Short mmCIF file of C-alpha atoms and ligand atoms in Angstrom, two decimals:
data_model
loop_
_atom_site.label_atom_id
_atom_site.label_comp_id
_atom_site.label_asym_id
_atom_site.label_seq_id
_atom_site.Cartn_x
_atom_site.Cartn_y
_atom_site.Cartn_z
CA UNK U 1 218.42 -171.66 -136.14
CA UNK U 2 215.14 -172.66 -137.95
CA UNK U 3 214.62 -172.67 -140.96
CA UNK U 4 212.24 -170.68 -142.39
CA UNK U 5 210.17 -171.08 -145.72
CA UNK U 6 207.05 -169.43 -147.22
CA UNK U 7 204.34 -170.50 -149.58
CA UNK U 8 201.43 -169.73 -151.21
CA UNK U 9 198.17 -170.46 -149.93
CA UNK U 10 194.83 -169.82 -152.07
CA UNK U 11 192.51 -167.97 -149.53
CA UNK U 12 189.25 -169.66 -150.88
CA UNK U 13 190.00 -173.45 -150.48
CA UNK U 14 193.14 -173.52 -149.10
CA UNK U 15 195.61 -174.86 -151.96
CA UNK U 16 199.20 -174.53 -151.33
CA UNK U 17 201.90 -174.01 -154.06
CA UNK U 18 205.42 -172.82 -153.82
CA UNK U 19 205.19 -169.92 -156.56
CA UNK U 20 202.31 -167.14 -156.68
CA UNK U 21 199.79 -168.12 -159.25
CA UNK U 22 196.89 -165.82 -160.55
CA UNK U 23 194.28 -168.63 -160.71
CA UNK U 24 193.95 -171.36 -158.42
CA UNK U 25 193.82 -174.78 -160.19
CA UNK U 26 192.09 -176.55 -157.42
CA UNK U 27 188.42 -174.48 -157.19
CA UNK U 28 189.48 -171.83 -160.50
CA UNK U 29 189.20 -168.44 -158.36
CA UNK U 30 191.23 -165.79 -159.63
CA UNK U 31 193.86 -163.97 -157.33
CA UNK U 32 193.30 -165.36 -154.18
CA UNK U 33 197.03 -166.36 -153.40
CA UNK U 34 198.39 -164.91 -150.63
CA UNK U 35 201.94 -165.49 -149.16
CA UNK U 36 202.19 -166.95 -145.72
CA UNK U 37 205.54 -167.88 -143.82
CA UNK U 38 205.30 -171.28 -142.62
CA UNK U 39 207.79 -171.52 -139.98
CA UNK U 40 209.68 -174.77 -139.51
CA UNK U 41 210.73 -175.77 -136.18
CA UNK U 42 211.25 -179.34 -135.02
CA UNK U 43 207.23 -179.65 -133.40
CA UNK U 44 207.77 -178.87 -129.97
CA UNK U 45 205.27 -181.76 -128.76
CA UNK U 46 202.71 -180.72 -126.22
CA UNK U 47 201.99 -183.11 -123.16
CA UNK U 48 198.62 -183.98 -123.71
CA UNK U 49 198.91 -187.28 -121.60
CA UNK U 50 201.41 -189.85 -120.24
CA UNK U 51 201.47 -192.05 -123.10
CA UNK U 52 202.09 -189.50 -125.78
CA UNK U 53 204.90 -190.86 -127.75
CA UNK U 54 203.28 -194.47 -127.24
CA UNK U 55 204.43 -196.13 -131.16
CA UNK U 56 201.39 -197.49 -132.61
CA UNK U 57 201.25 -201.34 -133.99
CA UNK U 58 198.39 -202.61 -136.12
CA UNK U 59 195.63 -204.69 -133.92
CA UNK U 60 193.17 -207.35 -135.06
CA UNK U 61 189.96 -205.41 -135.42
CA UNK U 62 188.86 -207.67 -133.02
CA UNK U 63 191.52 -207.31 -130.43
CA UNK U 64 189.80 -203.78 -129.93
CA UNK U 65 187.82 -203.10 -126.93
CA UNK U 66 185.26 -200.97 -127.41
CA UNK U 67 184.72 -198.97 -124.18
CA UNK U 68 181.04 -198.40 -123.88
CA UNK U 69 179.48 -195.60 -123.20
CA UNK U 70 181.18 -193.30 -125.99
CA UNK U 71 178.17 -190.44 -126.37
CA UNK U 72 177.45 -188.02 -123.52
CA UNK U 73 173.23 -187.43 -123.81
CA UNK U 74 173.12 -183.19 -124.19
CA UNK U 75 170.38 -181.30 -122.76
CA UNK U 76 169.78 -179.16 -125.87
CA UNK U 77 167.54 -181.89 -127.79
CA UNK U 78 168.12 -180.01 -131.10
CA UNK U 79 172.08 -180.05 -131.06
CA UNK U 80 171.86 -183.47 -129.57
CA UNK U 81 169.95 -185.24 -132.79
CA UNK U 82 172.28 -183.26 -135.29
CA UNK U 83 174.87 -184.44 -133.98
CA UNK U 84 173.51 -188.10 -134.02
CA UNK U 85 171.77 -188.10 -130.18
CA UNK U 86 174.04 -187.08 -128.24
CA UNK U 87 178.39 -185.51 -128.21
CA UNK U 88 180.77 -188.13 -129.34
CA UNK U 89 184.31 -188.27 -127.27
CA UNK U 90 187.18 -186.89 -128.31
CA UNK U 91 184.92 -185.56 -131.41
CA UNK U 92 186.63 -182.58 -133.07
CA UNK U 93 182.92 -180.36 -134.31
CA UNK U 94 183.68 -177.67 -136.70
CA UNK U 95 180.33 -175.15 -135.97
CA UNK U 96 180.48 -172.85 -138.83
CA UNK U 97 178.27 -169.43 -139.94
CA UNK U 98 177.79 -166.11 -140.89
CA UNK U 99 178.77 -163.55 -138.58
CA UNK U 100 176.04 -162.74 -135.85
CA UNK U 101 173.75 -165.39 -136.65
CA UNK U 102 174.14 -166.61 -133.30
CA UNK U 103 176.89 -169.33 -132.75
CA UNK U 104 178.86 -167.96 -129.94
CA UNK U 105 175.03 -167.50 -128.09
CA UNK U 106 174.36 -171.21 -129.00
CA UNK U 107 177.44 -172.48 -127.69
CA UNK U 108 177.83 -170.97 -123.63
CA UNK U 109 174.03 -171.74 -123.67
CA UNK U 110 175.47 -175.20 -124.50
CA UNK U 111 178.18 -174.52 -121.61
CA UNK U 112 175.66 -173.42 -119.27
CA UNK U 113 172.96 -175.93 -119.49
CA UNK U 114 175.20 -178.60 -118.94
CA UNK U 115 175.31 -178.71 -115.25
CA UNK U 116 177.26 -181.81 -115.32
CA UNK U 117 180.28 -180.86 -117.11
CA UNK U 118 182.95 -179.28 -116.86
CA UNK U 119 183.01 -176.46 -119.63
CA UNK U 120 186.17 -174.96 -120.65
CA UNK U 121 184.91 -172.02 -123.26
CA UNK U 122 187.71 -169.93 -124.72
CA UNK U 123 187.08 -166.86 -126.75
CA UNK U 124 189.17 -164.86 -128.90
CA UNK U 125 186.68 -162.61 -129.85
CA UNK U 126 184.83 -161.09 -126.64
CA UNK U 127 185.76 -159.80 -123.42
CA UNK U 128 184.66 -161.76 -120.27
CA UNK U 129 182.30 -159.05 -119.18
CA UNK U 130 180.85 -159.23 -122.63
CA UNK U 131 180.21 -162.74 -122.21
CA UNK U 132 179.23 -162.20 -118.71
CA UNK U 133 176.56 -159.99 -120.24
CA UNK U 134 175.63 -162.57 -122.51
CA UNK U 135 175.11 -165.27 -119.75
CA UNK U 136 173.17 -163.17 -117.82
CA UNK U 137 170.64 -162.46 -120.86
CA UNK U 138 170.40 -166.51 -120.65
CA UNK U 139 169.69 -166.55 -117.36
CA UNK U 140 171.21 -169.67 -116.28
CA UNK U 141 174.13 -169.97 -113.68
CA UNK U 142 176.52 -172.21 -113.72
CA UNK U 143 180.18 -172.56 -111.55
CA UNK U 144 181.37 -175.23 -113.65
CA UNK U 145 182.21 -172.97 -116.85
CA UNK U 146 184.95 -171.72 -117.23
CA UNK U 147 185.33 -168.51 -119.48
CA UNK U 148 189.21 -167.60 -120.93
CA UNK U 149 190.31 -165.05 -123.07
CA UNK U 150 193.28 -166.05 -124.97
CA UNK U 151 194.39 -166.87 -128.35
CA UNK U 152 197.49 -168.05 -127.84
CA UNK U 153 196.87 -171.97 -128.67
CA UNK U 154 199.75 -173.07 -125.91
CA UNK U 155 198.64 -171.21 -123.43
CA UNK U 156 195.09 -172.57 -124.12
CA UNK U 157 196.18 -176.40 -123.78
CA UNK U 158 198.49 -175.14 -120.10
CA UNK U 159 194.99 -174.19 -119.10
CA UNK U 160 193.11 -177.10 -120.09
CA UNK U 161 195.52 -179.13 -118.39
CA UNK U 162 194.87 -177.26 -115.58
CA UNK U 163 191.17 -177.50 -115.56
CA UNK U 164 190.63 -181.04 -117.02
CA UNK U 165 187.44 -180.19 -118.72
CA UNK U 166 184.79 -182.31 -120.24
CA UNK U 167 184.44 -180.34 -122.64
CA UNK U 168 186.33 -177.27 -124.74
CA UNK U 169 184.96 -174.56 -126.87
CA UNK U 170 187.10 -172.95 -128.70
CA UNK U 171 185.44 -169.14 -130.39
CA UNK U 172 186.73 -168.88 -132.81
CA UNK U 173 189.05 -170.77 -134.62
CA UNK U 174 190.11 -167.73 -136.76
CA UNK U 175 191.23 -165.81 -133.92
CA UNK U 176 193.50 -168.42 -132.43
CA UNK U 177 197.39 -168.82 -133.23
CA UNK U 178 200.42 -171.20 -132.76
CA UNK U 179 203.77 -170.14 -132.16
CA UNK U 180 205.05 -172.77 -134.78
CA UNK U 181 204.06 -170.44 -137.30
CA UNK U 182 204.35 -167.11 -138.14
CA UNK U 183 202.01 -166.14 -140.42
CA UNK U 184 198.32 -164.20 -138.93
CA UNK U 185 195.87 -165.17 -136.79
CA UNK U 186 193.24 -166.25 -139.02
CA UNK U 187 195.49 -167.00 -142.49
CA UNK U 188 194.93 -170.55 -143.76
CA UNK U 189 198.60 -172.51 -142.43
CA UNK U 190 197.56 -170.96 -138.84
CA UNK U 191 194.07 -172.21 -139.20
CA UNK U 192 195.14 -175.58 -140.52
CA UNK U 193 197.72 -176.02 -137.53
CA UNK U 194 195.90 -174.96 -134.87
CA UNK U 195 193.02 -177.08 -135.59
CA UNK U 196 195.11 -179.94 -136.14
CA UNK U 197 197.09 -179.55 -132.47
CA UNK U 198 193.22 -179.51 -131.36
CA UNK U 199 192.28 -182.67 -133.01
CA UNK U 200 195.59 -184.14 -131.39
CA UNK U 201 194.22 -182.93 -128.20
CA UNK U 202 190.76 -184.41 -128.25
CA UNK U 203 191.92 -187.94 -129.45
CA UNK U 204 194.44 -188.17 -126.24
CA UNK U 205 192.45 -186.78 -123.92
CA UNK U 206 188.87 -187.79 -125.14
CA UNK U 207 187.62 -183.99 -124.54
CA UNK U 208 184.94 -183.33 -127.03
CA UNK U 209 186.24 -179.75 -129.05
CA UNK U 210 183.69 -177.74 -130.53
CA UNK U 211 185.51 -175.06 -132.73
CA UNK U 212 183.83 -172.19 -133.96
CA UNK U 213 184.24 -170.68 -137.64
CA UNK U 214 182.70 -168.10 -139.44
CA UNK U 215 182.04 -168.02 -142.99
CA UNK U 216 182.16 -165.13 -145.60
CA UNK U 217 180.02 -164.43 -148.06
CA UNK U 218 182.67 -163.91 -150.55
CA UNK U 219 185.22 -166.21 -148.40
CA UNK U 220 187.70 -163.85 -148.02
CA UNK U 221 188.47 -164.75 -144.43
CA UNK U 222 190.53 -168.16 -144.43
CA UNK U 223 187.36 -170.13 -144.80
CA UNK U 224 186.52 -173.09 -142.32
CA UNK U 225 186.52 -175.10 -145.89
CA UNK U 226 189.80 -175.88 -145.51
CA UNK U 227 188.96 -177.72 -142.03
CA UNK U 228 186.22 -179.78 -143.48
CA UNK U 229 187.98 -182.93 -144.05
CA UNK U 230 190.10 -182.59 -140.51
CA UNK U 231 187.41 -182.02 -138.41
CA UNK U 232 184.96 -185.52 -137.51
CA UNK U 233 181.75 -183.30 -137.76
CA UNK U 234 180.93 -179.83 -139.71
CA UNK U 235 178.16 -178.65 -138.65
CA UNK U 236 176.37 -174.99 -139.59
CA UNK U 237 174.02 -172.22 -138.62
CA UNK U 238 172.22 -170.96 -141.10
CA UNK U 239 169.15 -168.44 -141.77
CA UNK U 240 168.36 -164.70 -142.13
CA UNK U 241 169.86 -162.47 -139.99
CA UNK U 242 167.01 -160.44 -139.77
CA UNK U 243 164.53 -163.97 -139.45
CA UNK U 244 163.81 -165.01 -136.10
CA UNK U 245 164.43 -169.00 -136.93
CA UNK U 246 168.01 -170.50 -137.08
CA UNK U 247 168.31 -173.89 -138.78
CA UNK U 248 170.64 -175.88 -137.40
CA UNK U 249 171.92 -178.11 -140.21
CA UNK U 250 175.37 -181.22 -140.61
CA UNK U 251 177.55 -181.11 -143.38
CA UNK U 252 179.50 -183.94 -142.42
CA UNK U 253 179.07 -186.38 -139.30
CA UNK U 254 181.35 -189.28 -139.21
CA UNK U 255 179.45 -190.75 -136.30
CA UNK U 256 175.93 -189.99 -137.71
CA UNK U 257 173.32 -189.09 -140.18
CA UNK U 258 173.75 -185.89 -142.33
CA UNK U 259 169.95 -185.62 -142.85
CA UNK U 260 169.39 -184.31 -139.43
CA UNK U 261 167.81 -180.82 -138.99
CA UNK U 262 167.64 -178.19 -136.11
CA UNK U 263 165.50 -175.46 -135.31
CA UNK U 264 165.65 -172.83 -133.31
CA UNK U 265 163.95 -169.71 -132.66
CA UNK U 266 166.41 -166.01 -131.22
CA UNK U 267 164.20 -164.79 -128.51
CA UNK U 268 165.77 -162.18 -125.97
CA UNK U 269 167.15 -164.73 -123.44
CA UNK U 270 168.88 -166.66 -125.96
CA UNK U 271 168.11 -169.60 -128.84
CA UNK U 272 164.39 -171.22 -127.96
CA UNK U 273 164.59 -175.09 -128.92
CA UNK U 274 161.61 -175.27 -131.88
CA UNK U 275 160.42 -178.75 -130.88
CA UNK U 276 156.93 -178.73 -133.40
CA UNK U 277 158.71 -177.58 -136.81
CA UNK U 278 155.06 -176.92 -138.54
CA UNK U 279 154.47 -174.31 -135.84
CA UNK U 280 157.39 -172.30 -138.49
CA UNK U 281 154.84 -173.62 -141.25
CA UNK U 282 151.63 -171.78 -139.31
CA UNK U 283 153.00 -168.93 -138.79
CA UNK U 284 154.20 -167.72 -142.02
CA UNK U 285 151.08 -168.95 -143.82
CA UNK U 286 148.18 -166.25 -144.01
CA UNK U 287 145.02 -167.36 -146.62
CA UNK U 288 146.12 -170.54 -149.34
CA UNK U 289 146.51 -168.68 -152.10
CA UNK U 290 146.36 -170.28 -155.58
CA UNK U 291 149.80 -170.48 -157.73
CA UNK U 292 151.81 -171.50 -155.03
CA UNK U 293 153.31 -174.83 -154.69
CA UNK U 294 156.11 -176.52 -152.26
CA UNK U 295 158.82 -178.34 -153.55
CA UNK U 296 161.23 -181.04 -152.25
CA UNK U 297 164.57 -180.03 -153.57
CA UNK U 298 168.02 -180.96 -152.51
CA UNK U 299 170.79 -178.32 -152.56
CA UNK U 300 174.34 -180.45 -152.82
CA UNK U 301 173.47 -183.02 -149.98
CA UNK U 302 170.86 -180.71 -148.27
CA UNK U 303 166.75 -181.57 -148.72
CA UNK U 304 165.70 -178.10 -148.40
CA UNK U 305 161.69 -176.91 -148.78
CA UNK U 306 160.99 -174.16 -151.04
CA UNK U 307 158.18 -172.35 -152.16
CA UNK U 308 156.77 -172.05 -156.01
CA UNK U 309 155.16 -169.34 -157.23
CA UNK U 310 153.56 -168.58 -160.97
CA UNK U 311 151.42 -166.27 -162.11
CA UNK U 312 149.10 -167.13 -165.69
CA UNK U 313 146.98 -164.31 -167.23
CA UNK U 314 146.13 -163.50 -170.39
CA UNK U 315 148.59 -162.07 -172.77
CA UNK U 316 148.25 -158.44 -173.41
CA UNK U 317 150.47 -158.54 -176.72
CA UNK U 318 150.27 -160.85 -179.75
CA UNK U 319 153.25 -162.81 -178.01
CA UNK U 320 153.15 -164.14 -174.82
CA UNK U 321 155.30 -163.65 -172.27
CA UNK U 322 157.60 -166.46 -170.37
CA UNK U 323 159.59 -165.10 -167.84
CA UNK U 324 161.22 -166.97 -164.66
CA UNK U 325 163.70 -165.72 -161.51
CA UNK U 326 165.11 -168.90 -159.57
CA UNK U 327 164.48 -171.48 -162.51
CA UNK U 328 165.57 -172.13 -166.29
CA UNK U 329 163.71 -170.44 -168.67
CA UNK U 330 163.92 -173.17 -171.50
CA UNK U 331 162.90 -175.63 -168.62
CA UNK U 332 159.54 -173.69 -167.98
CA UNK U 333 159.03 -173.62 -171.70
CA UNK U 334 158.97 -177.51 -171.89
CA UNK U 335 157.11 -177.77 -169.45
CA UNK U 336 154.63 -175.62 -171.07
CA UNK U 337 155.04 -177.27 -173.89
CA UNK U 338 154.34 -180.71 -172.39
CA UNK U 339 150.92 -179.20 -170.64
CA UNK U 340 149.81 -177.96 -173.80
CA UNK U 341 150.14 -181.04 -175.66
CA UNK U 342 150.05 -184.05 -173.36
CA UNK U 343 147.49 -182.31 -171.08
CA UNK U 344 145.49 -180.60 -173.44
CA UNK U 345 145.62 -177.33 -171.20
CA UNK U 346 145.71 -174.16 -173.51
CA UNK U 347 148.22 -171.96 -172.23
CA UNK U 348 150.00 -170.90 -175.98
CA UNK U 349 148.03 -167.53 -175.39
CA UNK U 350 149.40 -167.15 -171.38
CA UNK U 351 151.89 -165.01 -170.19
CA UNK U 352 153.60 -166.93 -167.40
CA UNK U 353 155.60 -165.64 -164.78
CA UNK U 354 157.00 -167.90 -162.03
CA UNK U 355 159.24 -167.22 -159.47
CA UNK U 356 161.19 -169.27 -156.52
CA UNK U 357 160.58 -167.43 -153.05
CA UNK U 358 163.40 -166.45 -151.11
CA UNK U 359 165.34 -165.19 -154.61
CA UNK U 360 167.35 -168.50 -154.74
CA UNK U 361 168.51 -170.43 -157.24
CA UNK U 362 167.89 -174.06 -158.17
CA UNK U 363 168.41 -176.64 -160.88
CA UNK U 364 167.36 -179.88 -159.15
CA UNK U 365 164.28 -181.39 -161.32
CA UNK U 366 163.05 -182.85 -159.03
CA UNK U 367 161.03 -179.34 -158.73
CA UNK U 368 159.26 -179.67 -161.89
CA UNK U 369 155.95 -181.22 -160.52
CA UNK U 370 155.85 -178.14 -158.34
CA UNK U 371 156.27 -176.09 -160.91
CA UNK U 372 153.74 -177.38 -163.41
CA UNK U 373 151.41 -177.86 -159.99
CA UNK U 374 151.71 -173.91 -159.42
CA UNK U 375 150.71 -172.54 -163.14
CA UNK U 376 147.62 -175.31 -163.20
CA UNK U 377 146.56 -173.89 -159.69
CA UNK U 378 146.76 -170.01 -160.88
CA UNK U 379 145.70 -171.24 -164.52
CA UNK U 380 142.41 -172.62 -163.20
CA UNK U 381 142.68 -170.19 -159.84
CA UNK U 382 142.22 -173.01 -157.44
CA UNK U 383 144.36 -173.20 -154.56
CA UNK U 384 147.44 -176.00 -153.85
CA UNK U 385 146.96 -177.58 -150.03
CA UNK U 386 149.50 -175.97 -147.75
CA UNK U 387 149.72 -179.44 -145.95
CA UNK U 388 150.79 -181.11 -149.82
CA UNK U 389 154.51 -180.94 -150.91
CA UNK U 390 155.96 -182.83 -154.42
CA UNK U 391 158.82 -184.17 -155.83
CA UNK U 392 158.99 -185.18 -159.07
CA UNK U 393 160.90 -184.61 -162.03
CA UNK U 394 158.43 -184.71 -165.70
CA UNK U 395 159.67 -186.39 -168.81
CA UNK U 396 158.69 -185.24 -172.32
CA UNK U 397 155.67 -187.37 -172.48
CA UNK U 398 153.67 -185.89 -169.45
CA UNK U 399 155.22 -189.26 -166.93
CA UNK U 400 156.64 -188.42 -164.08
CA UNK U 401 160.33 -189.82 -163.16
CA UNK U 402 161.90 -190.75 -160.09
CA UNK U 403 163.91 -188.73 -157.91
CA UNK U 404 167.78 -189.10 -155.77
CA UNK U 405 167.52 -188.73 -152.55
CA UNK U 406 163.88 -189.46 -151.97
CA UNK U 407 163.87 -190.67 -148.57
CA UNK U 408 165.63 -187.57 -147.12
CA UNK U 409 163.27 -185.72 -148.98
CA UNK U 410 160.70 -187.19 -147.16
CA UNK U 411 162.03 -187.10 -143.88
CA UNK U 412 162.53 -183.34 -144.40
CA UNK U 413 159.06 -182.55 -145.33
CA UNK U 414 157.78 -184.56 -142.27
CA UNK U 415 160.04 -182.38 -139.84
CA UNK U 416 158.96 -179.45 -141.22
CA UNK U 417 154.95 -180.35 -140.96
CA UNK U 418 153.78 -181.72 -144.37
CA UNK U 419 151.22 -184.28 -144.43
CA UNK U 420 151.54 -185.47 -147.96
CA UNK U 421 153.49 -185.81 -150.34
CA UNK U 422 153.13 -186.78 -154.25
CA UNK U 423 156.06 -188.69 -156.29
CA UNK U 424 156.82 -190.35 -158.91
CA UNK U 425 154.89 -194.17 -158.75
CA UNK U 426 158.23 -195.37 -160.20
CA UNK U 427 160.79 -194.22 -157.28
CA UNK U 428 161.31 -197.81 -155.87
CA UNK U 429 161.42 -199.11 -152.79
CA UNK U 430 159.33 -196.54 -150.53
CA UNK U 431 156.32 -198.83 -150.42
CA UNK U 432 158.46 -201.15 -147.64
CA UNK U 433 158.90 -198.00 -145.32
CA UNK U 434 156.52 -196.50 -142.64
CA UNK U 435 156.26 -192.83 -142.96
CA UNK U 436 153.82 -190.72 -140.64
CA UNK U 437 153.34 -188.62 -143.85
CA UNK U 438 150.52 -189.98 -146.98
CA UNK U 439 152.62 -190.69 -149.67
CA UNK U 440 150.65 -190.08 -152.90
CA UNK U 441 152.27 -191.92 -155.97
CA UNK U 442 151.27 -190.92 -159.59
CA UNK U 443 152.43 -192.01 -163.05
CA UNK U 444 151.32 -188.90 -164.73
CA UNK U 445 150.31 -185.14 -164.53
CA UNK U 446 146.59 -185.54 -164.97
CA UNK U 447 146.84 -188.02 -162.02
CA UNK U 448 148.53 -185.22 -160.08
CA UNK U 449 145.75 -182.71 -161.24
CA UNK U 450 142.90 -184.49 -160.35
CA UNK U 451 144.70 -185.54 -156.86
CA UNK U 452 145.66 -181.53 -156.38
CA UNK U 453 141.91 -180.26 -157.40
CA UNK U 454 139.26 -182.47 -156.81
P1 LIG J 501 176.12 -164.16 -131.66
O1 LIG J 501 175.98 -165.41 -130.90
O2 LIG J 501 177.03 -163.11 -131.12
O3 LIG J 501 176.53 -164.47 -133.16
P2 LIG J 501 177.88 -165.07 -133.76
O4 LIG J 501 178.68 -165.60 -132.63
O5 LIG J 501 177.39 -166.13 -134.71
O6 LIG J 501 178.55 -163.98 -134.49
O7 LIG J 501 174.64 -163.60 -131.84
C1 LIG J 501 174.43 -162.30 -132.10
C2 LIG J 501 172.99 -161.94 -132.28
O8 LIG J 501 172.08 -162.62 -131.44
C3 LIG J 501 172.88 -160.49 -131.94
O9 LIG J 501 172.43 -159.82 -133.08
C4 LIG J 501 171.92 -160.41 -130.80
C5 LIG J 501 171.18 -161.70 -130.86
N1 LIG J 501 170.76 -162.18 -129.52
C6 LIG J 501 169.42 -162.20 -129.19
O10 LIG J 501 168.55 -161.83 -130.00
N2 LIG J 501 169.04 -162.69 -127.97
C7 LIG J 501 169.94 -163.12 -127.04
O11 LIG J 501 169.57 -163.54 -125.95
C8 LIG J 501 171.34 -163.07 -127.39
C9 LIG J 501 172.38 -163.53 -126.41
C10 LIG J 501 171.70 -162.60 -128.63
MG1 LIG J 502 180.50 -164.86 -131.92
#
């Protein structure tokens, strides 16, 4: 008779505790515990291969052989470089985002390019006519993918023994259970265990498993956060739903840069490869306007390019007006301030308005040269360079300082088009590198004016 026990798993990030608790200690929501049964059975082991319950001794790290060719070349150049050129075996990729941004599409236009393998893609969420459908809007044909609709993770590895694929797709990872545990399709413990049996899987057989997993916005679905740390890669779709372009961006890669960046354009036969980044960069560009500046920033580990805006006019009351959406008021004041009396601009009888495009959010400093860049270019009504980008943060005496990060900064301006780029003189060590990109280095703001306007 098994035994059976139940605990309490916070929905958001996954933390497990015996008792209900109203707030999570681990990431502070409030009421996100949820009961789950967590069945246990003695783990009824699943023959992956012959030498399953091989015991393990330590080696000499260099008794190991290392058997070559370990990366299988994709045709899809994009997904290739994020993942670090080319699929890793027996890599466990966690491909997480919104719902309909486009994953499943991405994925059998993965399964059906590659000609070469053997494509096991299992779906949980579609019908095979559905998918049919979908294939056919991709136009390509393939007889070496396989399509399966199940969600019942046992029956899934039967058939993959069956099939001996090269490769498994699992969509999505939510809809998938284990009959080791009880508790929903989609709650956090059946998550958990089924992608763990799945990372058992791809180490013994060496199948690459690419898992799908969508994300909430308010995370109320047992969020692929919990499978960040199992999983080798994490890699995510992001972009406006109602935007043609998809970026195509890694989390985590333990076999691989994180820096890497994919683009790709939803056209009707599926996700176009964007191969020339700027072409983005030309398209949504109409006249140069003046007050409008590009920043470097980096969200968490991301380098992300976003657009300044500020407006200067005269005041129409005795007190002028400061007012900022996306960006720290007191921040904008300083760097008023600094203008004003390093600079020797007058702007104590402005109204400013400035505003980050795209209505997000961001405290990185390193913005602050943009910033100061776009009220000096509607201040004086004189256009930024669409091809110029900056990074900077600006100390109290008008000097620029150094940024984190700078190099994948850099690297992210270049993929997306830029041609220069201004810093701070005092960020060390670029000098050595070759970039394609000018890199402009300044020690203070009137060098960055008369760089910007002359
Ligand atoms: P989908 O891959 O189903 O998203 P997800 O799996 O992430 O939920 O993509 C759905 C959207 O993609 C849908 O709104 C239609 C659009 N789409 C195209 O524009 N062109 C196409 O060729 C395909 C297959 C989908
Ligand atoms: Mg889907």
């Amino acid at each position: 008779m098994a035994k059976t026990k139940s605990a309490f798993f916070c929905q958001n990030c996954g933390y497990e505790t015996p008792k209900w608790l109203g707030k999570c200690p681990s990431c502070s929501e409030w009421n996100t515990f949820v009961e789950e049964i967590v069945e246990k059975t003695l783990p009824q082991i699943v023959a992956f291969s012959k030498n399953n319950d091989r015991i393990q001794k330590p080696k000499s790290l260099s008794d190991i052989e290392h058997k070559g060719q370990m990366r299988i070349p994709l045709k899809d150049k994009e997904l290739s470089r994020v993942l670090g050129d080319g699929l890793v075996k027996a890599s466990l990729i966690l491909f997480g985002g919104e719902p309909g941004i486009g994953k499943s599409t991405l994925l059998l236009q993965l399964a059906v390019k590659e000609k070469n393998l053997k494509v096991l893609y299992v779906s949980g969420e579609e019908s095979d006519q559905q998918i049919k459908m979908r294939a056919e809007r991709i136009g390509i044909e393939n007889e070496h993918c396989f399509i399966l609709t199940e969600t019942n993770l046992q029956n899934i590895f039967n058939q993959a023994e069956e099939i001996q694929p090269d490769l498994l797709i699992i969509d999505s990872i939510q809809t998938l259970y284990s009959n080791q545990i009880e508790s929903a399709p989609g709650s956090i413990s059946q998550v958990r265990e089924c992608t763990s049996q799945l990372l058992r899987y791809a180490k013994q057989t060496e199948v690459p498993v690419f898992l799908i997993g969508h994300i909430t916005k308010e995370g109320v679905l047992a969020g692929p956060k919990v499978l960040e740390h199992i999983v080798d890669v994490v890699i995510q779709f992001e972009g406006d739903r109602n935007h043609v372009y998809r970026l195509l961006r890694t989390i985590k890669n333990r076999f691989g840069s994180t820096n890497e960046l994919g683009i790709y354009e939803m056209v009707g036969s599926g996700l176009r490869e964007v191969l020339n980044p700027s072409e983005i960069l030309i398209t949504s560009s109409d006249d140069t306007l003046s007050g409008v500046a590009i920043a470097s920033t980096m969200e968490g580990l991301r380098p992300m390019l976003i657009e300044i805006q500020a407006l200067v006019s005269t005041a129409a009351y005795g007190t002028p007006q400061r007012s900022s959406t996306g960006f720290d008021n007191k921040r904008l004041n300083m760097l008023l301030a600094v203008l004003e009396k390093r600079c020797g601009f007058k702007l104590g009888t402005k109204d400013v308005f400035l505003n980050i495009a795209g209505g997000i959010k961001v405290d990185d400093p390193a913005i602050d040269l943009a910033v100061v860049a776009a009220v000096m270019s509607s201040n004086a009504d004189l256009p930024v360079s669409k091809e110029i980008c900056l990074a900077a943060e600006i100390g109290l005496s008008g000097e620029l300082r150094p940024v984190s990060r700078l190099e994948q900064r850099i690297n992210e301006a270049e993929k997306l088009g830029f041609k220069k780029m201004i810093i701070s003189k005092f960020n060390k060590g670029i000098e050595k590198k070759n970039y394609k990109m000018e890199i402009i280095t300044c020690g203070r703001i009137e060098e960055v004016i008369r760089t910007l306007f002359t």
